[in-house]
PDB file of C-alpha atoms in Angstrom:
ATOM      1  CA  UNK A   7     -48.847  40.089 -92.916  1.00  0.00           C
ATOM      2  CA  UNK A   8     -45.834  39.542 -90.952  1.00  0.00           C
ATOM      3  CA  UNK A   9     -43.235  39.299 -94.432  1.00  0.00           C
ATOM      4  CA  UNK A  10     -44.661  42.461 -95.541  1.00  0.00           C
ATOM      5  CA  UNK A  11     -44.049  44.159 -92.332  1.00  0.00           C
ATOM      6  CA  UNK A  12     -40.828  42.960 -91.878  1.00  0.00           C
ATOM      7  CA  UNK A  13     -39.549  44.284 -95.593  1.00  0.00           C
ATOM      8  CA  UNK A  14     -41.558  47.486 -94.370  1.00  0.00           C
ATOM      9  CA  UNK A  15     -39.370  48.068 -91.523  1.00  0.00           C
ATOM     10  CA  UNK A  16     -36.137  47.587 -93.491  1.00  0.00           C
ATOM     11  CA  UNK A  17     -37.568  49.831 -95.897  1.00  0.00           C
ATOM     12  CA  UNK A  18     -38.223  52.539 -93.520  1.00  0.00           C
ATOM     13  CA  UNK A  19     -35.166  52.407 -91.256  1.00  0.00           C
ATOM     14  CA  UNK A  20     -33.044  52.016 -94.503  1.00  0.00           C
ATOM     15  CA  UNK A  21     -34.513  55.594 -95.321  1.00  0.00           C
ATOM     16  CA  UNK A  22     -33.920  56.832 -91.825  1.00  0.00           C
ATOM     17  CA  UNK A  23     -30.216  55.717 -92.555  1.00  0.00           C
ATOM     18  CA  UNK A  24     -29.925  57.557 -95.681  1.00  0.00           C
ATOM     19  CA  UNK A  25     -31.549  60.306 -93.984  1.00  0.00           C
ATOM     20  CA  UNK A  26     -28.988  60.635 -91.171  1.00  0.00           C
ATOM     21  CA  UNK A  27     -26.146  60.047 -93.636  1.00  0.00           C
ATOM     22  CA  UNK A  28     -27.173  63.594 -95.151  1.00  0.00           C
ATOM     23  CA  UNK A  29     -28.499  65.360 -92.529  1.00  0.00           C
ATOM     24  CA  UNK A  30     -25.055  64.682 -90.777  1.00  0.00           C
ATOM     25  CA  UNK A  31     -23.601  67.203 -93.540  1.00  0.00           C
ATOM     26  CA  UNK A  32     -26.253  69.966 -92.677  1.00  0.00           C
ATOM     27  CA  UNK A  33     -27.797  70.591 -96.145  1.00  0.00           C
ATOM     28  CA  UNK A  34     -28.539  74.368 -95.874  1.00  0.00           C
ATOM     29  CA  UNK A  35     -28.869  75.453 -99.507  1.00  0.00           C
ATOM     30  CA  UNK A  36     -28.480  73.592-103.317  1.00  0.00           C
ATOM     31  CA  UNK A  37     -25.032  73.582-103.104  1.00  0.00           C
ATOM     32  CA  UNK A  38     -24.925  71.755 -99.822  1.00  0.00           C
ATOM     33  CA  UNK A  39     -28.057  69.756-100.358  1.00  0.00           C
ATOM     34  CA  UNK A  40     -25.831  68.073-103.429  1.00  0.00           C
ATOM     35  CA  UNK A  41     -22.943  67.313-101.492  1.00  0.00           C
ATOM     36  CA  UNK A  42     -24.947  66.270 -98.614  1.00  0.00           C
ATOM     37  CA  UNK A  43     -26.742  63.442-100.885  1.00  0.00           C
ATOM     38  CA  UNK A  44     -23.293  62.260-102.172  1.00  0.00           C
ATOM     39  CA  UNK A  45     -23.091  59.924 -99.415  1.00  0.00           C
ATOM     40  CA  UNK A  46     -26.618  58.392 -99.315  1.00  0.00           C
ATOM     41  CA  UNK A  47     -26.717  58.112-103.103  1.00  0.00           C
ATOM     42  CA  UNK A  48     -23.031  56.000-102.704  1.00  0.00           C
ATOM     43  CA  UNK A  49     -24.903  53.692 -99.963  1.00  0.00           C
ATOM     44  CA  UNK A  50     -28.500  53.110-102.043  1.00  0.00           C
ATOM     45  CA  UNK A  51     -26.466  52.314-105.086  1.00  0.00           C
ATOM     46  CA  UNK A  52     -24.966  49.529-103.272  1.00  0.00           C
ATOM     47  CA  UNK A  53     -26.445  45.694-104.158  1.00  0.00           C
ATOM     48  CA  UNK A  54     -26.368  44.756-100.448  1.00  0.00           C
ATOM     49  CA  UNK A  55     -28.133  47.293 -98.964  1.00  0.00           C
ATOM     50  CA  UNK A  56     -30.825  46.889-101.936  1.00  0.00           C
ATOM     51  CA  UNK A  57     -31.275  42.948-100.903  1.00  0.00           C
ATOM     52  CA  UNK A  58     -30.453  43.812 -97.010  1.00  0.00           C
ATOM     53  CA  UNK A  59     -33.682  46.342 -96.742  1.00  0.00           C
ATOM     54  CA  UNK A  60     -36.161  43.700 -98.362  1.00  0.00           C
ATOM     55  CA  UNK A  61     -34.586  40.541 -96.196  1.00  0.00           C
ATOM     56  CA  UNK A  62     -36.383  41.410 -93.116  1.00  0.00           C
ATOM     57  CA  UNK A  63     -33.320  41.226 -91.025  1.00  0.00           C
ATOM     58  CA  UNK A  64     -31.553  43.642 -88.826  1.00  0.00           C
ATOM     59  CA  UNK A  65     -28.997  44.823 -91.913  1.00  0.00           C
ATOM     60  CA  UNK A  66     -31.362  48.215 -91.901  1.00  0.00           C
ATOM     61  CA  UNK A  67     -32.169  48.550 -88.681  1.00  0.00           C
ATOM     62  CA  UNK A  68     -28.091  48.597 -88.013  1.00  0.00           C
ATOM     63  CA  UNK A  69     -27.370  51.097 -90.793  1.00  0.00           C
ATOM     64  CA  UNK A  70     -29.552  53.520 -89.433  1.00  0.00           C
ATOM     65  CA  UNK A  71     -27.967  53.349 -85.802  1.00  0.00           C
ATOM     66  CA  UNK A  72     -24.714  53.794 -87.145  1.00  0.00           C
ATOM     67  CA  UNK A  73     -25.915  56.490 -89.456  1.00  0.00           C
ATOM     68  CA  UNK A  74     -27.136  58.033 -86.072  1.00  0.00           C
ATOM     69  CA  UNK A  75     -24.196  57.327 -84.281  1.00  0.00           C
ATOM     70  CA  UNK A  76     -21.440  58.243 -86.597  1.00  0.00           C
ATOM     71  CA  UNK A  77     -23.413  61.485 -87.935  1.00  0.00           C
ATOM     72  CA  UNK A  78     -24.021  62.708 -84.552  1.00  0.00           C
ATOM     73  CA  UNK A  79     -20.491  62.417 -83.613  1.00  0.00           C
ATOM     74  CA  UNK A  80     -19.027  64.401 -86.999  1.00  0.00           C
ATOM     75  CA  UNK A  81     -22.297  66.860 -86.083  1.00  0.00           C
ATOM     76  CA  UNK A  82     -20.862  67.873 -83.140  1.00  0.00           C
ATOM     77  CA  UNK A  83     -17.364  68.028 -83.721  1.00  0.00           C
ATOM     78  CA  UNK A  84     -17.922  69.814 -86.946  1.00  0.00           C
ATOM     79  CA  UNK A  85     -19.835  72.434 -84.664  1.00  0.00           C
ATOM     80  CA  UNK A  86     -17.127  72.846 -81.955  1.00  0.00           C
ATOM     81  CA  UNK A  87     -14.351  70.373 -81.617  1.00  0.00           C
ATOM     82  CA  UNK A  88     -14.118  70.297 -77.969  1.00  0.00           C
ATOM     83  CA  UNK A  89     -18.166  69.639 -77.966  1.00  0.00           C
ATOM     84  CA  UNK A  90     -17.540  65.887 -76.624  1.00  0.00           C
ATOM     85  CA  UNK A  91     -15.807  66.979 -73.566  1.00  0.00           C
ATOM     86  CA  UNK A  92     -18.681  66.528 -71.356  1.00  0.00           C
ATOM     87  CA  UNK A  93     -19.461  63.441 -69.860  1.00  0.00           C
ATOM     88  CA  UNK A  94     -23.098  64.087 -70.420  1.00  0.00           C
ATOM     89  CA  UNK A  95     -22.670  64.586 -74.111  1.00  0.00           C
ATOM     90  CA  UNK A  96     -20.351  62.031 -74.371  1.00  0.00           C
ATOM     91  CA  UNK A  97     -22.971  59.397 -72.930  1.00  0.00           C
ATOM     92  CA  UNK A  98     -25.597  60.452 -75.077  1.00  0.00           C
ATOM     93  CA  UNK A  99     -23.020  60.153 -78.269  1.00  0.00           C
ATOM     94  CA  UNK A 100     -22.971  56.610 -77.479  1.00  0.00           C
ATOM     95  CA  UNK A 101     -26.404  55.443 -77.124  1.00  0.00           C
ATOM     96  CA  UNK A 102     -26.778  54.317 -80.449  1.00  0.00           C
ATOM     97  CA  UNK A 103     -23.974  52.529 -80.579  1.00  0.00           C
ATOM     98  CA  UNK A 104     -25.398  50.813 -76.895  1.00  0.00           C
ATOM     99  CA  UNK A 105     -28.629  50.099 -79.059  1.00  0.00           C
ATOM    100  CA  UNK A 106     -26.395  48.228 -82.073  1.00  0.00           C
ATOM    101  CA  UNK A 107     -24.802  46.208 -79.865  1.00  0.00           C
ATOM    102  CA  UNK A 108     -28.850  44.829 -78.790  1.00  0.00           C
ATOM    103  CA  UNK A 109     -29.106  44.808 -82.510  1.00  0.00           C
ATOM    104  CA  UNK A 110     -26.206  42.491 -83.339  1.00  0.00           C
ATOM    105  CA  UNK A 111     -23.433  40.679 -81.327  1.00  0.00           C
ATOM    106  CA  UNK A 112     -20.632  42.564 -83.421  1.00  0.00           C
ATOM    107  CA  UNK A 113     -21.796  45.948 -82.155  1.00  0.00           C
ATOM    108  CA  UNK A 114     -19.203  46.176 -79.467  1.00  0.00           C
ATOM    109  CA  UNK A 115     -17.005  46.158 -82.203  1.00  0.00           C
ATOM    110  CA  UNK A 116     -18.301  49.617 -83.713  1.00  0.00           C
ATOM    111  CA  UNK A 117     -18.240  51.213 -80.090  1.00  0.00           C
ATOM    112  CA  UNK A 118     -14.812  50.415 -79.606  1.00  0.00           C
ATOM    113  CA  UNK A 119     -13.930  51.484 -83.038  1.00  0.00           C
ATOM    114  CA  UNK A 120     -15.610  55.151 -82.155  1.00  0.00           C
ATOM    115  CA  UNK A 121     -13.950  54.934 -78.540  1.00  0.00           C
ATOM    116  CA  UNK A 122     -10.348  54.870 -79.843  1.00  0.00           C
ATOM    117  CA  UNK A 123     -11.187  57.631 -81.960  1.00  0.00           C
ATOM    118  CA  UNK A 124     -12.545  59.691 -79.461  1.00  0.00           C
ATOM    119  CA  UNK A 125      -9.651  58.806 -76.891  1.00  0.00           C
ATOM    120  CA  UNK A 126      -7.323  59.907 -79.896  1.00  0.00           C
ATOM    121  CA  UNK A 127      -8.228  62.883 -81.022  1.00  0.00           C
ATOM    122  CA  UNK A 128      -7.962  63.970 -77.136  1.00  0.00           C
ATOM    123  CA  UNK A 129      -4.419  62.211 -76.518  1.00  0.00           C
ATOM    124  CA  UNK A 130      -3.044  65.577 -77.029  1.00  0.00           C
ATOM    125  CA  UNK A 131      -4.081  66.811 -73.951  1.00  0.00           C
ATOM    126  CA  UNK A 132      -2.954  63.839 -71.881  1.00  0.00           C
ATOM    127  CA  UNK A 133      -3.973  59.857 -71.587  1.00  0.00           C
ATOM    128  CA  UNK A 134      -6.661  61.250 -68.441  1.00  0.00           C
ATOM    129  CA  UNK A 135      -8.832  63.078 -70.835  1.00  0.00           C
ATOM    130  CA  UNK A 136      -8.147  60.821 -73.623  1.00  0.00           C
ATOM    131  CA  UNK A 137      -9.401  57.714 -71.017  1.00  0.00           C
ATOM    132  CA  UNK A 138     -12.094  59.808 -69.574  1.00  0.00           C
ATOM    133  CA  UNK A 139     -13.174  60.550 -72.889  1.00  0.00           C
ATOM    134  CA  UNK A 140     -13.662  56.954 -74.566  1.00  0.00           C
ATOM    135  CA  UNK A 141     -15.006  55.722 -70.700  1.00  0.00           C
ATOM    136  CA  UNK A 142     -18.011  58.308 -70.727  1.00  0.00           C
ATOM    137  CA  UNK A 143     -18.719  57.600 -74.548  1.00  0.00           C
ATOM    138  CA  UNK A 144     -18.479  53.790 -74.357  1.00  0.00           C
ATOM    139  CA  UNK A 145     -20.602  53.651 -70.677  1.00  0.00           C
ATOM    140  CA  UNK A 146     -24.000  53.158 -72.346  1.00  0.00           C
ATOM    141  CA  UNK A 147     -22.630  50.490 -74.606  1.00  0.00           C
ATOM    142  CA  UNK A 148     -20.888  48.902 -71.879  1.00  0.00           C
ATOM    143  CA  UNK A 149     -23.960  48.658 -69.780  1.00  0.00           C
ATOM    144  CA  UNK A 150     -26.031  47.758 -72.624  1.00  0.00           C
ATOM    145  CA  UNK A 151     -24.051  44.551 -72.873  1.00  0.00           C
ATOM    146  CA  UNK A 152     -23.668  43.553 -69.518  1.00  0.00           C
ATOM    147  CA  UNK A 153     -27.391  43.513 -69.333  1.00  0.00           C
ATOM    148  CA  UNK A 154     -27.655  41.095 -72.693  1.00  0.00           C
ATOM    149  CA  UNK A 155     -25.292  39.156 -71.400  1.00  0.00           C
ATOM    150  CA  UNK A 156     -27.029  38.627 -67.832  1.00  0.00           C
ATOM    151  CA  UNK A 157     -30.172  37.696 -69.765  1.00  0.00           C
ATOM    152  CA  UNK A 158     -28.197  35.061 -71.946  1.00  0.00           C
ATOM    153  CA  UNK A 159     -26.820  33.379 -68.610  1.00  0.00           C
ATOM    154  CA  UNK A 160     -29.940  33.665 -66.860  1.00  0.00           C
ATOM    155  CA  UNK A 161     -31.904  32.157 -70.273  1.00  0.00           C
ATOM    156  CA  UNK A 162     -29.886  30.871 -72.087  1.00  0.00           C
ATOM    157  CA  UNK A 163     -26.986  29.447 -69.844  1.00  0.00           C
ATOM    158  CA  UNK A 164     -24.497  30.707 -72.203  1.00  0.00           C
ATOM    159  CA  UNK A 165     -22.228  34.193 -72.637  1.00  0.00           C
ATOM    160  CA  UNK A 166     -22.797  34.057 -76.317  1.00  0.00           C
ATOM    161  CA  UNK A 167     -25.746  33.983 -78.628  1.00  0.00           C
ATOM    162  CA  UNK A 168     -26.197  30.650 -80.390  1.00  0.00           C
ATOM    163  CA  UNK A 169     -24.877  32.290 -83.874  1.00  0.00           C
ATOM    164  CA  UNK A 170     -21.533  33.080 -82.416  1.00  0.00           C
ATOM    165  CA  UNK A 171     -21.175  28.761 -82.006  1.00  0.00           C
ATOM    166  CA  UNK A 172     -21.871  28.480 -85.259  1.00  0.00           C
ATOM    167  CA  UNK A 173     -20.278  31.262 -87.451  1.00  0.00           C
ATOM    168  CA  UNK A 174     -17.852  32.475 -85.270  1.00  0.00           C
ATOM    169  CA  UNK A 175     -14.276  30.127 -85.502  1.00  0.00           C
ATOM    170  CA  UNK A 176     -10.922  31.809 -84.096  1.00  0.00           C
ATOM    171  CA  UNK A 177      -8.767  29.426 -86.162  1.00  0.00           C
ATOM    172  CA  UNK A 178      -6.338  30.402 -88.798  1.00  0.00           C
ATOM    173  CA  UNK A 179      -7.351  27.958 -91.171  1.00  0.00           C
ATOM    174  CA  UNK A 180     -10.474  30.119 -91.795  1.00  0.00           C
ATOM    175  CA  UNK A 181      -8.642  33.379 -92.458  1.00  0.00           C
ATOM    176  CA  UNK A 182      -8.985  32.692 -96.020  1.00  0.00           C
ATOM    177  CA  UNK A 183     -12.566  32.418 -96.392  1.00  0.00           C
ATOM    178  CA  UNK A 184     -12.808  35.678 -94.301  1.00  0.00           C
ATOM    179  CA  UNK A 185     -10.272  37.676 -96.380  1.00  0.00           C
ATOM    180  CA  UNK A 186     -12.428  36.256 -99.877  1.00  0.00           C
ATOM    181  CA  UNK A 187     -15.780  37.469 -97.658  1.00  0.00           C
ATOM    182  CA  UNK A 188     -13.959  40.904 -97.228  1.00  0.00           C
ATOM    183  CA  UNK A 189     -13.161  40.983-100.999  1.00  0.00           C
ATOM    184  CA  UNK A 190     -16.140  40.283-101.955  1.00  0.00           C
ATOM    185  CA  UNK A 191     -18.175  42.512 -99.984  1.00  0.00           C
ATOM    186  CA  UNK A 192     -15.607  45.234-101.976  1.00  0.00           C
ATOM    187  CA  UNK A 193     -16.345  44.189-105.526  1.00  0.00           C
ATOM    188  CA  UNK A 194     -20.305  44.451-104.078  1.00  0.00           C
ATOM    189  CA  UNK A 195     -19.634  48.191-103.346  1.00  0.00           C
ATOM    190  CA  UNK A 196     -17.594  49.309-105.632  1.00  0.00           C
ATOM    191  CA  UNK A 197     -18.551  53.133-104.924  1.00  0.00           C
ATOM    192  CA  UNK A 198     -18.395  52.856-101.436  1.00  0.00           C
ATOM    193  CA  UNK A 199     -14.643  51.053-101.479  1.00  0.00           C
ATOM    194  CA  UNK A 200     -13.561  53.705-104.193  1.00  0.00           C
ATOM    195  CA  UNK A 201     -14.595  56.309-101.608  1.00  0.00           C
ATOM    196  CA  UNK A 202     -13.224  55.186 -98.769  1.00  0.00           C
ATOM    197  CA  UNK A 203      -9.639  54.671-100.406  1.00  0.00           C
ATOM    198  CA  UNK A 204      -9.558  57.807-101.834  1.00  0.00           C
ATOM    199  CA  UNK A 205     -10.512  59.153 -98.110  1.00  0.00           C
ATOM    200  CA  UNK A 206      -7.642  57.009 -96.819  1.00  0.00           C
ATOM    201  CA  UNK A 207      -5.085  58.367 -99.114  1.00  0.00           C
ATOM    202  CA  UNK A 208      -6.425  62.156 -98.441  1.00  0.00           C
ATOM    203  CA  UNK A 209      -6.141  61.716 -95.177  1.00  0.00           C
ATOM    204  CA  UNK A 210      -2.435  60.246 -95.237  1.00  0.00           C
ATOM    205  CA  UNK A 211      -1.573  63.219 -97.381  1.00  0.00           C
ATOM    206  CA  UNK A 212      -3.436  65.875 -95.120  1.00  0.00           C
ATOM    207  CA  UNK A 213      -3.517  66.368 -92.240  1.00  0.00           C
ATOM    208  CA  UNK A 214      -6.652  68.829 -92.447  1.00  0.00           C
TER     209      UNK A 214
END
């Protein structure tokens, strides 16, 4: 049954999400096992992701790539953190973000986000390797969107999916309703937000 499926699949890759959250923090033993489940705990507590993995839309499907993505990168730079320096392991860092932006039109967004990063954390040794760096890691997005958007001209006749028309408006007369959407979506998560401001602040304060 093609409802019960669908809420199957967002159950599933919702799991593989929370699974890449804490494998991304090695568990080795009962100490790290507990702060490796921190993370995923903060995320399942959440009312979105509860109604997003029984919607049978791409919300769980997208956590999970980003789980991937985002874990593999702090994986490997936790290991060695001159591991992305390769332009091989740099392109296969950035396949999962390449496979969000099939998922949803905003992936680019998330690929660019890890890109700067990347290119920043290397601007020490000159704008080349910072460049080279965020090229090679944003290649398989890049491609991965030029081919969507040659099938949307070829089908479609259009650069942009038929959701952008309609939800997407670049006039300052929405800003409101987006800065409300943004609020909201922080009362929603309350234990996520908390987190992530007292990450902010830590990391204004150290440098470590």
């Amino acid at each position: 049954e093609l409802v019960a499926a669908a809420r199957l699949l967002g159950a599933l890759t919702t799991l593989l999400g929370l699974w890449f959250l804490a494998s991304a923090f090695r568990p080795r033993n009962w100490h790290t096992a507990v702060v490796a489940s921190v993370a995923p705990l903060l995320v399942a507590s959440t009312q979105p992701v509860m109604i997003w993995t029984l919607s049978g839309l791409e919300g769980p499907l997208v956590m999970a790539l980003l789980a991937w993505g985002f874990g593999g990168l702090w994986r490997r730079i936790d290991d060695d953190p001159d591991a992305l320096s390769t332009a091989r392991s740099l392109l296969l860092a950035g396949v999962p973000f390449a496979l969000v932006c099939w998922t949803r039109p905003d992936g680019p967004i998330w690929a660019l986000t890890a890109g700067i990063a990347l290119a920043a954390r290397a601007i020490s040794s000159g704008l080349k390797p910072a460049c080279q760096r965020a090229f090679w890691f944003g290649l398989p997005a890049l491609l991965a969107v030029t081919a969507q958007v040659t099938f949307r001209l070829s089908y479609y006749g259009d650069y942009l999916p038929n959701t952008a028309h309609v939800k997407a408006e670049f006039d300052p007369a929405s800003f409101p309703a987006g800065y409300a959407f943004v609020a909201k979506a922080m009362q929603a998560m309350p234990g996520l937000s908390i987190a992530m401001l007292i990450g902010c602040l830590l990391m204004i304060c150290f440098r470590r």
